[in-house]
PDB file of C-alpha atoms in Angstrom:
ATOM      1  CA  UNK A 174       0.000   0.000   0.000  1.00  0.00           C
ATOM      2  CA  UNK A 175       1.071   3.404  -0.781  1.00  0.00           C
ATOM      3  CA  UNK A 176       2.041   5.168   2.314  1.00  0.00           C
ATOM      4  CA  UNK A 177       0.352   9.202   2.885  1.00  0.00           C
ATOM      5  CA  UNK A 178       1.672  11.983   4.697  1.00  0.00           C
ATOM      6  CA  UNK A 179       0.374  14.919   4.242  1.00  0.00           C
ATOM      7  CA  UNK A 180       0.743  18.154   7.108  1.00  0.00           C
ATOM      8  CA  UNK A 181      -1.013  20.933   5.215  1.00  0.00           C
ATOM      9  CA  UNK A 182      -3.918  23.008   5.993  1.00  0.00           C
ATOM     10  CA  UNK A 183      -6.384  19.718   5.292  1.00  0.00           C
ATOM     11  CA  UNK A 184      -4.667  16.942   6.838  1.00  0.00           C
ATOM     12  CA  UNK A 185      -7.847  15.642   8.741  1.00  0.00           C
ATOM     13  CA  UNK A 186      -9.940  15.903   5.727  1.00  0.00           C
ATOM     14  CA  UNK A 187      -7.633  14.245   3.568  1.00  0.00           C
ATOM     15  CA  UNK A 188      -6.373  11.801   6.038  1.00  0.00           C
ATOM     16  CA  UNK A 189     -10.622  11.069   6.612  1.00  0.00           C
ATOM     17  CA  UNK A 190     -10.766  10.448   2.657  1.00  0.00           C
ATOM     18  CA  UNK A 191      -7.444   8.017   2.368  1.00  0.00           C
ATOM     19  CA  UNK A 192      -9.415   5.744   5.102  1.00  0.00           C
ATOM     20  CA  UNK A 193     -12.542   5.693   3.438  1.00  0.00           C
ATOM     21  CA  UNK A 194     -10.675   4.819   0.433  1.00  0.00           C
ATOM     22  CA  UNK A 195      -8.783   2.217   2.143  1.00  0.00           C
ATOM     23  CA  UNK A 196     -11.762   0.757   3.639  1.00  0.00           C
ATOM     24  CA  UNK A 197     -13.688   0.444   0.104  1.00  0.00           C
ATOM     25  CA  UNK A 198     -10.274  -1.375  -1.001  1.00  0.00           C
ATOM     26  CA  UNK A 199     -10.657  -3.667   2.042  1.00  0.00           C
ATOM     27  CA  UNK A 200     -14.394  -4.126   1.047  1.00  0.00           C
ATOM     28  CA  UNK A 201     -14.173  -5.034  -2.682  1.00  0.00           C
ATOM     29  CA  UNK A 202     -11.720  -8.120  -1.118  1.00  0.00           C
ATOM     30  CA  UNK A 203     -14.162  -9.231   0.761  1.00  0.00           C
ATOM     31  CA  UNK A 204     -17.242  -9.166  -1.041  1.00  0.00           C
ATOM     32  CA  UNK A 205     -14.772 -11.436  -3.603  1.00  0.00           C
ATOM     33  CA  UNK A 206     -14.315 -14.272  -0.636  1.00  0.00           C
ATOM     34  CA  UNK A 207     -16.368 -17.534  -1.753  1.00  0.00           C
ATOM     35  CA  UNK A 208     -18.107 -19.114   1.257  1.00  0.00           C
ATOM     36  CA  UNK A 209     -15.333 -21.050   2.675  1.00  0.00           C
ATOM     37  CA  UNK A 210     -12.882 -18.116   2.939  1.00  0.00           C
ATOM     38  CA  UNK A 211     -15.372 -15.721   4.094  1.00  0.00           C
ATOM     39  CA  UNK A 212     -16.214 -17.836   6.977  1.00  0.00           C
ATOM     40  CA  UNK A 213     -12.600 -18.412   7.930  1.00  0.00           C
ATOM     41  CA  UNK A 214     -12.190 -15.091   7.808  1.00  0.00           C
ATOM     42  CA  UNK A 215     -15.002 -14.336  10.449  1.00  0.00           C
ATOM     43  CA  UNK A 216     -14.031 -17.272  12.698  1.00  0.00           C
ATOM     44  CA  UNK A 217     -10.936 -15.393  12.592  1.00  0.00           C
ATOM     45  CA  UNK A 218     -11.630 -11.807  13.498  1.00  0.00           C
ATOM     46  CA  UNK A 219     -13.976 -13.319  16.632  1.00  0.00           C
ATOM     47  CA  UNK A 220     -10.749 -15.533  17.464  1.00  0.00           C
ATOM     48  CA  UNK A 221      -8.804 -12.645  17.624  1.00  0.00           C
ATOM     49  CA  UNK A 222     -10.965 -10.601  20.488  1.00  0.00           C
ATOM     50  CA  UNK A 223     -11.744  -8.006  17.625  1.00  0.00           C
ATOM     51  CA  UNK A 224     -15.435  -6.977  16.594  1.00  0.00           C
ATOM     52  CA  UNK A 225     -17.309  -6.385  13.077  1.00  0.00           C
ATOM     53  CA  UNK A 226     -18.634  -2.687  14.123  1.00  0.00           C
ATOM     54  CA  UNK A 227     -21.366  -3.646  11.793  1.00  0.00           C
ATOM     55  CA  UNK A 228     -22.538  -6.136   9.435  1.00  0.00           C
ATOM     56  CA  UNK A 229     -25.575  -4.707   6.799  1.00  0.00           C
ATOM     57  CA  UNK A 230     -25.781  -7.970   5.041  1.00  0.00           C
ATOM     58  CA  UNK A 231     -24.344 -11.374   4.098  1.00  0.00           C
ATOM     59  CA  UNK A 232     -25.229 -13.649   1.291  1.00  0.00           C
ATOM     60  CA  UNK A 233     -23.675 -16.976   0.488  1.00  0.00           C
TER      61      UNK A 233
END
């Protein structure tokens, strides 16, 4: 991943837009996971004592 630095006058704004960005990257991965992978994936993240903030939907 490309690393950002940026101090100027709209470092929060732009630093708010590289994470949305960087969370609809991280999105597009998952919504490509086949059934298998996607659970293994969510076994993991409840193995690892983190938490989904959210989930708006799941098809398999």
């Amino acid at each position: 991943m490309i690393e950002v630095i940026h101090r100027g006058q709209k470092f929060k704004e732009t630093m708010e837009a590289f994470q949305q960005k960087r969370a609809d990257f991280v999105v597009q991965k998952i919504r490509s996971f086949d059934a298998e992978t996607l659970y293994v994936f969510l076994k993991w993240i409840r193995s690892s004592g983190h938490k989904l903030d959210r989930i708006t939907g799941m098809a398999v």
